[in-house]
Amino acid sequence: MIHGRGWTTLLTSDDLDDWRLRVGHLLGPHEIRQADAARGMPFHHRIRSASAGPLKLVEFRGGGSFALERIQAPDRAVLWLPSQGVVEERVEGCTLQPHPGMGLWIRPSTALVGQIQGHCGGISIVVPTTLLAVDDQEGYRVDAEAGPMVLNPFSRQRSGAVVNLLRVARQLVQTVASGGPALQTLTDSLIEQLQTWDRVDPWSAGRLPRAEQHCRDAEDWILRHRHRPISVADVAAALHVSQRTLQASFRAERDMSPVEAIQRLRLWSPPP
């Protein structure tokens, strides 16, 4: 849970209709239906909001079982940062499952259905499309074939850009909560990251930096051995590097410790 003077509680309710109206006001029109098999599951949700310059942050937290159908508004995109539970999103037959530690980038005009089961929570950063234009001559272009994208820090595509984007987004959320003086700098940095991350892969050409190569080699080894207990010492020994070097590499390139990487790779990966 995020605490701080920058957040305003908009709704605390056990009424699904109250929640639907508030969500529609904040994010655009939504259709909600409660799951037939879980009508006995109590519904309770809280919504809070905060602002960071032109960005709006909306925190959703609670429990229940329902489906949330919506079309993302054409004038805004959303960066969803889950912090508890998993909201399963379905887009044109594809299922996306962003876990805590990941993100979900929802482009404008995208139709999707979220399946919510049990307790869940996270923060939506609402981004007007006017902020995503690279320059005044060219507005933000939306590829008609491009739907939402799970931002996974372990992805081999755009991994450096994804990690940087998630790092800045988390820092912004924390700064809004504490009311720190760096809020404007972080807001500008996040907007800059959002303008470029989806277009450029910093590792697409040339040799990988050593720290990035350490992370990828470690992740490959962890996935191959995830069926048994793994320690940071095991991974470092397999890569022939020191534990300190491995720690520094994961902090620099994944914004997490090797222990967190082992836990998340096991959680996010299918059984061997």
Short mmCIF file of C-alpha atoms in Angstrom, two decimals:
data_model
loop_
_atom_site.label_atom_id
_atom_site.label_comp_id
_atom_site.label_asym_id
_atom_site.label_seq_id
_atom_site.Cartn_x
_atom_site.Cartn_y
_atom_site.Cartn_z
CA MET A 1 0.00 0.00 0.00
CA ILE A 2 1.24 3.49 -0.89
CA HIS A 3 1.00 6.10 1.85
CA GLY A 4 1.49 9.84 1.52
CA ARG A 5 -0.06 13.25 1.36
CA GLY A 6 -0.17 13.21 -2.43
CA TRP A 7 -2.98 10.63 -2.56
CA THR A 8 -6.71 11.36 -2.31
CA THR A 9 -9.23 8.62 -1.53
CA LEU A 10 -12.01 8.75 -4.11
CA LEU A 11 -14.02 5.68 -3.17
CA THR A 12 -14.20 2.92 -0.58
CA SER A 13 -17.16 0.74 -1.36
CA ASP A 14 -18.75 -2.71 -1.27
CA ASP A 15 -20.99 -1.74 -4.21
CA LEU A 16 -19.88 -2.90 -7.65
CA ASP A 17 -22.01 -0.26 -9.39
CA ASP A 18 -20.40 2.56 -7.41
CA TRP A 19 -16.99 1.24 -8.38
CA ARG A 20 -17.98 0.95 -12.05
CA LEU A 21 -19.13 4.56 -12.21
CA ARG A 22 -15.96 5.85 -10.62
CA VAL A 23 -13.74 3.75 -12.90
CA GLY A 24 -15.63 5.02 -15.95
CA HIS A 25 -15.07 8.60 -14.84
CA LEU A 26 -11.33 8.06 -14.36
CA LEU A 27 -10.40 5.77 -17.25
CA GLY A 28 -13.29 5.89 -19.72
CA PRO A 29 -16.39 3.73 -20.33
CA HIS A 30 -16.25 0.21 -18.89
CA GLU A 31 -18.65 -2.71 -18.83
CA ILE A 32 -18.49 -4.94 -15.75
CA ARG A 33 -20.07 -8.32 -15.12
CA GLN A 34 -19.75 -10.37 -11.98
CA ALA A 35 -18.58 -13.96 -12.41
CA ASP A 36 -21.49 -16.39 -11.98
CA ALA A 37 -19.39 -18.85 -9.99
CA ALA A 38 -18.31 -16.25 -7.47
CA ARG A 39 -21.39 -14.21 -6.63
CA GLY A 40 -20.88 -15.18 -3.01
CA MET A 41 -17.37 -13.71 -2.97
CA PRO A 42 -17.52 -10.35 -1.18
CA PHE A 43 -16.70 -7.30 -3.26
CA HIS A 44 -14.75 -4.50 -1.64
CA HIS A 45 -12.52 -1.99 -3.41
CA ARG A 46 -10.80 1.28 -2.77
CA ILE A 47 -9.75 3.86 -5.35
CA ARG A 48 -7.23 6.63 -4.73
CA SER A 49 -5.71 9.16 -7.10
CA ALA A 50 -2.77 11.52 -7.31
CA SER A 51 -1.27 13.82 -9.94
CA ALA A 52 2.25 14.22 -11.26
CA GLY A 53 2.10 17.20 -13.59
CA PRO A 54 0.07 16.11 -16.66
CA LEU A 55 0.02 12.47 -15.51
CA LYS A 56 -2.75 11.02 -13.37
CA LEU A 57 -2.04 8.11 -11.04
CA VAL A 58 -4.91 5.89 -9.93
CA GLU A 59 -4.51 3.18 -7.29
CA PHE A 60 -6.95 0.27 -7.28
CA ARG A 61 -7.02 -2.20 -4.39
CA GLY A 62 -9.55 -4.73 -3.15
CA GLY A 63 -11.17 -8.09 -3.66
CA GLY A 64 -13.94 -9.74 -5.61
CA SER A 65 -14.54 -11.78 -8.75
CA PHE A 66 -15.66 -10.06 -11.94
CA ALA A 67 -14.82 -9.35 -15.57
CA LEU A 68 -13.96 -5.83 -16.68
CA GLU A 69 -14.63 -5.12 -20.37
CA ARG A 70 -13.40 -1.86 -21.83
CA ILE A 71 -11.95 -0.06 -24.79
CA GLN A 72 -9.03 2.15 -23.87
CA ALA A 73 -9.89 5.80 -24.59
CA PRO A 74 -8.34 7.08 -27.85
CA ASP A 75 -6.78 10.12 -26.20
CA ARG A 76 -4.84 8.32 -23.45
CA ALA A 77 -2.67 5.30 -22.77
CA VAL A 78 -2.23 3.51 -19.45
CA LEU A 79 0.80 2.01 -17.76
CA TRP A 80 -0.47 -0.57 -15.24
CA LEU A 81 1.87 -1.50 -12.39
CA PRO A 82 0.46 -4.49 -10.45
CA SER A 83 1.46 -4.72 -6.80
CA GLN A 84 -0.75 -7.58 -5.52
CA GLY A 85 -2.41 -10.53 -7.20
CA VAL A 86 -2.73 -11.03 -10.96
CA VAL A 87 -5.33 -9.45 -13.25
CA GLU A 88 -5.58 -11.65 -16.34
CA GLU A 89 -6.13 -9.56 -19.46
CA ARG A 90 -7.54 -11.03 -22.68
CA VAL A 91 -6.96 -9.24 -25.98
CA GLU A 92 -8.14 -10.74 -29.28
CA GLY A 93 -7.80 -14.29 -27.99
CA CYS A 94 -4.43 -13.72 -26.32
CA THR A 95 -4.00 -13.91 -22.54
CA LEU A 96 -1.65 -11.54 -20.74
CA GLN A 97 -0.72 -12.02 -17.08
CA PRO A 98 1.36 -9.15 -15.69
CA HIS A 99 2.66 -10.12 -12.23
CA PRO A 100 3.85 -7.73 -9.52
CA GLY A 101 7.25 -6.51 -10.67
CA MET A 102 6.09 -6.34 -14.30
CA GLY A 103 4.04 -3.70 -16.07
CA LEU A 104 1.35 -3.61 -18.76
CA TRP A 105 1.38 -0.92 -21.43
CA ILE A 106 -2.16 -0.40 -22.77
CA ARG A 107 -2.20 1.59 -25.98
CA PRO A 108 -5.07 3.92 -26.94
CA SER A 109 -8.24 2.42 -28.49
CA THR A 110 -7.36 -1.14 -27.40
CA ALA A 111 -10.30 -3.45 -26.54
CA LEU A 112 -9.58 -5.83 -23.67
CA VAL A 113 -11.24 -7.89 -20.93
CA GLY A 114 -9.72 -8.18 -17.47
CA GLN A 115 -10.54 -11.21 -15.32
CA ILE A 116 -10.23 -10.35 -11.62
CA GLN A 117 -10.23 -13.12 -9.02
CA GLY A 118 -9.65 -12.54 -5.32
CA HIS A 119 -7.49 -9.78 -3.91
CA CYS A 120 -5.56 -7.59 -6.30
CA GLY A 121 -4.09 -4.14 -6.47
CA GLY A 122 -1.87 -1.83 -8.44
CA ILE A 123 -1.48 1.60 -9.94
CA SER A 124 -2.52 2.91 -13.35
CA ILE A 125 -0.49 5.81 -14.70
CA VAL A 126 -2.76 7.57 -17.19
CA VAL A 127 -0.80 9.23 -20.00
CA PRO A 128 -2.42 11.66 -22.49
CA THR A 129 -1.36 10.81 -26.04
CA THR A 130 -0.31 14.44 -26.57
CA LEU A 131 2.67 13.69 -24.30
CA LEU A 132 3.79 10.72 -26.39
CA ALA A 133 4.51 12.65 -29.57
CA VAL A 134 8.24 12.77 -30.30
CA ASP A 135 7.99 16.27 -31.79
CA ASP A 136 5.42 18.90 -32.78
CA GLN A 137 5.50 17.85 -36.42
CA GLU A 138 4.56 14.22 -35.81
CA GLY A 139 1.87 13.15 -33.38
CA TYR A 140 1.75 9.88 -31.51
CA ARG A 141 1.22 7.06 -33.98
CA VAL A 142 -0.71 3.98 -32.90
CA ASP A 143 -0.02 0.81 -34.84
CA ALA A 144 -3.41 -0.78 -35.52
CA GLU A 145 -1.81 -4.21 -35.06
CA ALA A 146 -0.16 -3.35 -31.73
CA GLY A 147 -2.10 -4.28 -28.62
CA PRO A 148 -1.11 -4.14 -24.95
CA MET A 149 2.37 -5.34 -24.09
CA VAL A 150 3.56 -6.99 -20.90
CA LEU A 151 6.69 -5.24 -19.67
CA ASN A 152 8.82 -8.08 -18.34
CA PRO A 153 12.29 -7.08 -17.07
CA PHE A 154 13.56 -10.54 -18.13
CA SER A 155 12.42 -10.12 -21.72
CA ARG A 156 15.24 -10.31 -24.26
CA GLN A 157 13.54 -7.70 -26.44
CA ARG A 158 14.02 -4.09 -25.29
CA SER A 159 15.11 -5.39 -21.89
CA GLY A 160 17.22 -2.34 -21.10
CA ALA A 161 14.44 0.08 -22.06
CA VAL A 162 11.81 -1.93 -20.14
CA VAL A 163 13.88 -2.04 -16.94
CA ASN A 164 14.58 1.71 -17.13
CA LEU A 165 10.91 2.49 -17.74
CA LEU A 166 9.70 0.36 -14.81
CA ARG A 167 12.39 1.80 -12.53
CA VAL A 168 11.39 5.41 -13.27
CA ALA A 169 7.67 4.57 -12.95
CA ARG A 170 8.18 3.02 -9.50
CA GLN A 171 10.29 5.98 -8.39
CA LEU A 172 7.57 8.35 -9.55
CA VAL A 173 4.91 6.49 -7.56
CA GLN A 174 7.04 6.62 -4.42
CA THR A 175 7.83 10.30 -4.91
CA VAL A 176 4.16 11.20 -5.32
CA ALA A 177 3.47 9.38 -2.05
CA SER A 178 6.17 11.26 -0.16
CA GLY A 179 5.77 14.61 -1.87
CA GLY A 180 9.48 14.77 -2.69
CA PRO A 181 11.04 17.68 -4.60
CA ALA A 182 12.18 15.43 -7.47
CA LEU A 183 8.59 14.91 -8.70
CA GLN A 184 8.93 17.16 -11.78
CA THR A 185 12.23 15.59 -12.82
CA LEU A 186 10.80 12.07 -12.53
CA THR A 187 7.64 13.07 -14.41
CA ASP A 188 9.71 14.45 -17.29
CA SER A 189 11.93 11.35 -17.23
CA LEU A 190 8.96 8.97 -17.38
CA ILE A 191 7.43 10.86 -20.31
CA GLU A 192 10.76 10.67 -22.14
CA GLN A 193 11.01 6.93 -21.43
CA LEU A 194 7.46 6.37 -22.71
CA GLN A 195 8.21 8.25 -25.93
CA THR A 196 11.15 6.02 -26.82
CA TRP A 197 10.99 2.60 -25.13
CA ASP A 198 8.46 1.13 -27.59
CA ARG A 199 10.53 2.16 -30.62
CA VAL A 200 14.16 1.51 -29.76
CA ASP A 201 15.89 -1.53 -28.31
CA PRO A 202 19.16 -0.30 -26.75
CA TRP A 203 20.67 -3.78 -27.09
CA SER A 204 19.47 -4.46 -30.65
CA ALA A 205 22.86 -3.74 -32.19
CA GLY A 206 26.41 -4.11 -30.98
CA ARG A 207 27.93 -6.07 -28.13
CA LEU A 208 26.00 -6.44 -24.88
CA PRO A 209 27.42 -4.65 -21.84
CA ARG A 210 29.12 -7.06 -19.46
CA ALA A 211 26.52 -6.57 -16.70
CA GLU A 212 23.66 -7.30 -19.13
CA GLN A 213 25.46 -10.45 -20.32
CA HIS A 214 25.89 -11.57 -16.70
CA CYS A 215 22.14 -11.17 -16.13
CA ARG A 216 21.17 -13.09 -19.24
CA ASP A 217 23.59 -15.93 -18.54
CA ALA A 218 22.34 -16.11 -14.94
CA GLU A 219 18.69 -16.13 -16.03
CA ASP A 220 19.34 -18.95 -18.51
CA TRP A 221 21.08 -21.01 -15.80
CA ILE A 222 18.31 -20.32 -13.24
CA LEU A 223 15.61 -21.42 -15.68
CA ARG A 224 17.46 -24.64 -16.49
CA HIS A 225 17.84 -25.48 -12.78
CA ARG A 226 14.66 -23.99 -11.31
CA HIS A 227 13.38 -27.45 -10.31
CA ARG A 228 15.91 -27.57 -7.44
CA PRO A 229 17.02 -25.19 -4.66
CA ILE A 230 19.22 -22.36 -5.98
CA SER A 231 21.36 -19.89 -4.08
CA VAL A 232 23.14 -16.77 -5.30
CA ALA A 233 26.42 -18.58 -4.61
CA ASP A 234 25.32 -21.40 -6.97
CA VAL A 235 24.60 -18.95 -9.79
CA ALA A 236 27.82 -17.00 -9.29
CA ALA A 237 29.87 -20.20 -9.28
CA ALA A 238 28.20 -21.41 -12.48
CA LEU A 239 29.04 -18.11 -14.21
CA HIS A 240 32.55 -17.95 -12.72
CA VAL A 241 31.94 -14.49 -11.25
CA SER A 242 31.85 -13.23 -7.68
CA GLN A 243 28.59 -12.83 -5.80
CA ARG A 244 29.33 -9.11 -5.52
CA THR A 245 29.66 -8.82 -9.30
CA LEU A 246 26.38 -10.69 -9.77
CA GLN A 247 24.64 -8.44 -7.23
CA ALA A 248 25.92 -5.31 -8.97
CA SER A 249 24.90 -6.58 -12.42
CA PHE A 250 21.31 -7.35 -11.40
CA ARG A 251 20.96 -4.05 -9.56
CA ALA A 252 22.23 -2.12 -12.57
CA GLU A 253 20.38 -3.98 -15.34
CA ARG A 254 17.27 -5.47 -13.68
CA ASP A 255 16.70 -3.11 -10.72
CA MET A 256 16.47 -6.12 -8.39
CA SER A 257 18.72 -8.47 -6.45
CA PRO A 258 19.70 -11.95 -7.70
CA VAL A 259 17.51 -13.43 -4.93
CA GLU A 260 14.50 -11.51 -6.29
CA ALA A 261 15.39 -12.65 -9.80
CA ILE A 262 15.43 -16.31 -8.74
CA GLN A 263 12.04 -15.92 -7.02
CA ARG A 264 10.41 -14.10 -9.92
CA LEU A 265 11.76 -16.37 -12.64
CA ARG A 266 10.34 -19.37 -10.78
CA LEU A 267 6.99 -17.65 -10.28
CA TRP A 268 6.66 -16.31 -13.81
CA SER A 269 7.97 -19.34 -15.72
CA PRO A 270 6.01 -22.48 -16.57
CA PRO A 271 7.00 -25.73 -14.81
CA PRO A 272 9.99 -27.50 -16.41
#
